[in-house]
mmCIF file of C-alpha atoms in Angstrom:
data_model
loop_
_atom_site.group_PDB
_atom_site.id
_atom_site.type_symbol
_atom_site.label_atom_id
_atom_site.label_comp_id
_atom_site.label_asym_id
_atom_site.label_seq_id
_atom_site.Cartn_x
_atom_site.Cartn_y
_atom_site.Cartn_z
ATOM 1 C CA UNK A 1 44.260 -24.251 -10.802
ATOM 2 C CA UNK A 2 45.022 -23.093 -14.147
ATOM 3 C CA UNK A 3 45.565 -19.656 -15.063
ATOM 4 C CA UNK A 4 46.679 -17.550 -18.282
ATOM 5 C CA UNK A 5 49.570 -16.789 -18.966
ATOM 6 C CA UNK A 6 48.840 -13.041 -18.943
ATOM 7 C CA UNK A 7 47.455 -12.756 -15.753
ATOM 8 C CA UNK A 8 49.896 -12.047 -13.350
ATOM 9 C CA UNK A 9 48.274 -11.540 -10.246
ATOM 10 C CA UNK A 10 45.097 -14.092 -10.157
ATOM 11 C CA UNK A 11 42.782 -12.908 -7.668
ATOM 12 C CA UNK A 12 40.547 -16.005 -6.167
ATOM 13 C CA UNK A 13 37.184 -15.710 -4.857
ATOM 14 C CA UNK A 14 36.211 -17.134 -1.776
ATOM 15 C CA UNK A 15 34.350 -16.529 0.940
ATOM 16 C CA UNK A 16 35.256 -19.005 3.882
ATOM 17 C CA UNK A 17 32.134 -20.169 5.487
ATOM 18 C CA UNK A 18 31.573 -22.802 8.141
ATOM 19 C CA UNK A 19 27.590 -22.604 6.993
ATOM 20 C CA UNK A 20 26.081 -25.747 4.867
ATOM 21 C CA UNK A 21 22.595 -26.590 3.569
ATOM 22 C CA UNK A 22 21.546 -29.715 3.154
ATOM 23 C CA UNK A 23 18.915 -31.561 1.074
ATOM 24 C CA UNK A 24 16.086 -34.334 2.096
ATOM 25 C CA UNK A 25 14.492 -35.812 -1.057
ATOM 26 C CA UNK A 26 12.624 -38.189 -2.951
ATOM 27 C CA UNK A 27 11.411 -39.053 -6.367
ATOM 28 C CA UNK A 28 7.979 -40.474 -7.226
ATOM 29 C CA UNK A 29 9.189 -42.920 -9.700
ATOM 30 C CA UNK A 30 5.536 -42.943 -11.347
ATOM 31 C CA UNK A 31 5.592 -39.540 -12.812
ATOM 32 C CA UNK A 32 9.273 -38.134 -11.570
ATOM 33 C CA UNK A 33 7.824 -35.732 -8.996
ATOM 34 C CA UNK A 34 10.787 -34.284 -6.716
ATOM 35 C CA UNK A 35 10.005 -33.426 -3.037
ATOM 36 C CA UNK A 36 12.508 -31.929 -0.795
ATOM 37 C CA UNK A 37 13.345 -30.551 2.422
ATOM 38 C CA UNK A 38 16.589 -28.015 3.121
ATOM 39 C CA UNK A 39 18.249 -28.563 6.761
ATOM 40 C CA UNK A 40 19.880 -25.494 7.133
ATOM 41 C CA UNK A 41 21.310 -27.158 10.918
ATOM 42 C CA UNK A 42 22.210 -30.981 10.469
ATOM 43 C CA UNK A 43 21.061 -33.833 9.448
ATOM 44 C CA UNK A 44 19.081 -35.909 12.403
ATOM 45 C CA UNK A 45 16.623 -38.355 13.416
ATOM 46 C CA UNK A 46 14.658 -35.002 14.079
ATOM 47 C CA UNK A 47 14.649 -33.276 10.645
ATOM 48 C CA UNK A 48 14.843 -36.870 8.781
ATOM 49 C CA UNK A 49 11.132 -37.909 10.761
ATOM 50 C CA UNK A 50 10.104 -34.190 9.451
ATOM 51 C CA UNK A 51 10.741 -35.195 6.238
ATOM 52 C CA UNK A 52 9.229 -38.712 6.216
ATOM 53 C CA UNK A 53 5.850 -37.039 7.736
ATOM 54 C CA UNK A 54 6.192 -34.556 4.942
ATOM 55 C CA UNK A 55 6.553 -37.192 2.588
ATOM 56 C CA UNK A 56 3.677 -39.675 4.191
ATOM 57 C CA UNK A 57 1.442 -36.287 3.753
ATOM 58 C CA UNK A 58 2.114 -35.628 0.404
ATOM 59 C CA UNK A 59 1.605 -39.738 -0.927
ATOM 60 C CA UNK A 60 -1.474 -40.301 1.505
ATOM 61 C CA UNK A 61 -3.546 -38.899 -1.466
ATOM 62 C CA UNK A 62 -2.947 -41.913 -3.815
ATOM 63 C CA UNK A 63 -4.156 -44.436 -1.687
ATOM 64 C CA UNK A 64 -0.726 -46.405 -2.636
ATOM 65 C CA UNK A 65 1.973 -47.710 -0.560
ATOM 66 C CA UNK A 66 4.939 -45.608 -0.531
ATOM 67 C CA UNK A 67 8.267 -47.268 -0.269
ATOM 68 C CA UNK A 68 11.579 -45.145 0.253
ATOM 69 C CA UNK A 69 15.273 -46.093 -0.540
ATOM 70 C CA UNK A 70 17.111 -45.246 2.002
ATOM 71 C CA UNK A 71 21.054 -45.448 3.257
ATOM 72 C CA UNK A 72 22.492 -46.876 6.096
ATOM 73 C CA UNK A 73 22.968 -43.180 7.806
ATOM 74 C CA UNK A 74 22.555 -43.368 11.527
ATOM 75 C CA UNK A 75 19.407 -41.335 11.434
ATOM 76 C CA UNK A 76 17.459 -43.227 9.197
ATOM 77 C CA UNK A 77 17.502 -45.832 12.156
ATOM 78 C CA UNK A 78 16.826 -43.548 14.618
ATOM 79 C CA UNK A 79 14.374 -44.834 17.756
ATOM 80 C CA UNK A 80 12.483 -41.297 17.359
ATOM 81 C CA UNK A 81 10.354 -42.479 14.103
ATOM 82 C CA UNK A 82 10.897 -46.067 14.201
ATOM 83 C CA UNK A 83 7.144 -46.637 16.194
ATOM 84 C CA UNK A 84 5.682 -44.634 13.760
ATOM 85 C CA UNK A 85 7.537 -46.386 10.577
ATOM 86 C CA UNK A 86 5.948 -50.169 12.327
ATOM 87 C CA UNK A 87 2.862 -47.902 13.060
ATOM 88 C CA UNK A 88 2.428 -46.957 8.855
ATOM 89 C CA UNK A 89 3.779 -50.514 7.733
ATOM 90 C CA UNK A 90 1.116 -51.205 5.877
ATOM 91 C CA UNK A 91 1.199 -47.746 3.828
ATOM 92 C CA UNK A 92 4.685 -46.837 4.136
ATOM 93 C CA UNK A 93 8.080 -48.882 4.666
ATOM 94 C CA UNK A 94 11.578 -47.878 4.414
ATOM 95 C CA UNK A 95 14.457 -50.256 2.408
ATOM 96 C CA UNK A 96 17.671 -50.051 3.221
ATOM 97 C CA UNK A 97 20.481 -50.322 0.853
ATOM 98 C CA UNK A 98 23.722 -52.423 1.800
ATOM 99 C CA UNK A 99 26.546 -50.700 3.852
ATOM 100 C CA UNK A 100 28.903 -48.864 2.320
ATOM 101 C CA UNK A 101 26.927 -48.344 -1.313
ATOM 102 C CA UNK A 102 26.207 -45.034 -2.478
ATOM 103 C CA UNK A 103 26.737 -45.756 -6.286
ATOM 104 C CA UNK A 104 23.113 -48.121 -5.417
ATOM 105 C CA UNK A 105 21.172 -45.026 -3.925
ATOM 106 C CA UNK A 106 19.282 -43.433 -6.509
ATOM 107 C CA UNK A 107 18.681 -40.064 -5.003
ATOM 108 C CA UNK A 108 22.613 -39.355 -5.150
ATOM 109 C CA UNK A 109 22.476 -39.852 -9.053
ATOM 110 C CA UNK A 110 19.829 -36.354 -8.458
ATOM 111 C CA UNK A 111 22.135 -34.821 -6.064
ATOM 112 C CA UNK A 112 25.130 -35.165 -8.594
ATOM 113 C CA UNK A 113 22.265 -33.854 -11.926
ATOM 114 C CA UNK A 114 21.059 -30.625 -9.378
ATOM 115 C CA UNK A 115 25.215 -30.043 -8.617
ATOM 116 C CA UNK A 116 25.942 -29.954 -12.082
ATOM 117 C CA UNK A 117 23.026 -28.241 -13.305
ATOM 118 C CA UNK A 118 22.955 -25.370 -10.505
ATOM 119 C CA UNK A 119 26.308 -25.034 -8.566
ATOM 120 C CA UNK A 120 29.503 -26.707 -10.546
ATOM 121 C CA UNK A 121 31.640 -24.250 -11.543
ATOM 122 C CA UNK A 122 29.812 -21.062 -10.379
ATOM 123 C CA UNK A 123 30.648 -18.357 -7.868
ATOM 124 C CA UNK A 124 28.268 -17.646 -5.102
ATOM 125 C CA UNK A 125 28.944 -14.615 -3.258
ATOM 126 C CA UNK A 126 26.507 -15.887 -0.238
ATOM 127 C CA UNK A 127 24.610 -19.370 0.702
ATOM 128 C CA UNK A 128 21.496 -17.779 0.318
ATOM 129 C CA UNK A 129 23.245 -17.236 -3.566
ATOM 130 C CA UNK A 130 23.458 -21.341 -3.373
ATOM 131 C CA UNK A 131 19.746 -21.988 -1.870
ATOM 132 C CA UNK A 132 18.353 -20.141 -4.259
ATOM 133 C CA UNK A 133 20.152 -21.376 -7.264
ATOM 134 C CA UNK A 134 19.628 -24.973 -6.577
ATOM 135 C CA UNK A 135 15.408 -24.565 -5.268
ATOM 136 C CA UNK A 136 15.096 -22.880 -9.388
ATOM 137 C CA UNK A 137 16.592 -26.417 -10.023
ATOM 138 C CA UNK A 138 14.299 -28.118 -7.894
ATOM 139 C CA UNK A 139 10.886 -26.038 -8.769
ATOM 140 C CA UNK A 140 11.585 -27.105 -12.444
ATOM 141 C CA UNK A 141 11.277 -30.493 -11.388
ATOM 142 C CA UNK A 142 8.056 -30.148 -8.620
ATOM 143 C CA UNK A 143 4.774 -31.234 -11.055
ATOM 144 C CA UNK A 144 7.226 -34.265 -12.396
ATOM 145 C CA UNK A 145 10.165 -35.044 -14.619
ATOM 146 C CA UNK A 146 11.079 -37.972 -17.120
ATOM 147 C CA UNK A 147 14.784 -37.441 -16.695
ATOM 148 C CA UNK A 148 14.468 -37.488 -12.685
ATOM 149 C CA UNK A 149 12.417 -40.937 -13.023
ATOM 150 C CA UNK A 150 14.549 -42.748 -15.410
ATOM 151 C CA UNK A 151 17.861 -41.755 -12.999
ATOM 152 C CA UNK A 152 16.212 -43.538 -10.070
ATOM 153 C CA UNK A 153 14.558 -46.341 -12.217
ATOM 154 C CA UNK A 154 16.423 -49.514 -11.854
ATOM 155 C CA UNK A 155 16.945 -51.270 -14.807
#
């Protein structure tokens, strides 16, 4: 950490914490509308087959079939929604990336845009501080967003 000169005594701010949040999302490459869901526990088979009925609620609407990108994280496996993924196969399917590739997820090139855009470099005195910072982020993006669809776009 670098500090001036003058200042003797730098006093660091930090509140230790073993709290998290955590962030489901997707982007509707069509228009660039972000949907999300904070875990404020952990990240499951549970809360993810929350989120994919969220997001099979939201899409039903457009009569289209929804595909999600998806990692290779344990939960997005899980034996809790898998009936119900073969179930909506014909409306809604989940592709999995390769092992070991998070530089091919798109989603993480939004998770690094909302971290610089709403928490790098800032002082939160509480997680609720954090939530509340980063959902301003996220309702800015909610009726659509160029920039959010041409960072999951592939090229």
């Amino acid at each position: 950490m670098w500090v001036p000169p003058e200042i003797k005594d730098p006093i660091l701010l930090h509140h230790p914490t073993r709290k998290s949040i955590g962030y489901f999302g997707a982007v509707r490459l069509r228009d660039g509308k972000f949907t999300y869901r904070i875990e404020m526990d952990k990240f499951n088979s549970e809360t993810f087959f929350t989120f994919l009925k969220q997001l099979r609620c939201i899409s039903c609407h457009s009569g289209r079939r929804v595909v999600l990108i998806a990692d290779n994280a344990r939960y997005h496996h899980g034996l809790l929604h898998k009936e119900w993924r073969q179930n909506c196969s014909d409306r809604f399917s989940i592709k999995f990336l390769p092992p070991y590739s998070p530089e091919l997820n798109p989603i993480e090139r939004i998770w690094r845009l909302t971290r610089r855009l709403a928490i790098h470099n800032r002082h939160f005195p509480s997680l609720e501080n954090v939530v509340q910072t980063v959902e301003k982020v996220f309702l800015k993006w909610k009726n659509g967003n160029d920039t959010l669809r041409r960072l999951c776009a592939f090229k």
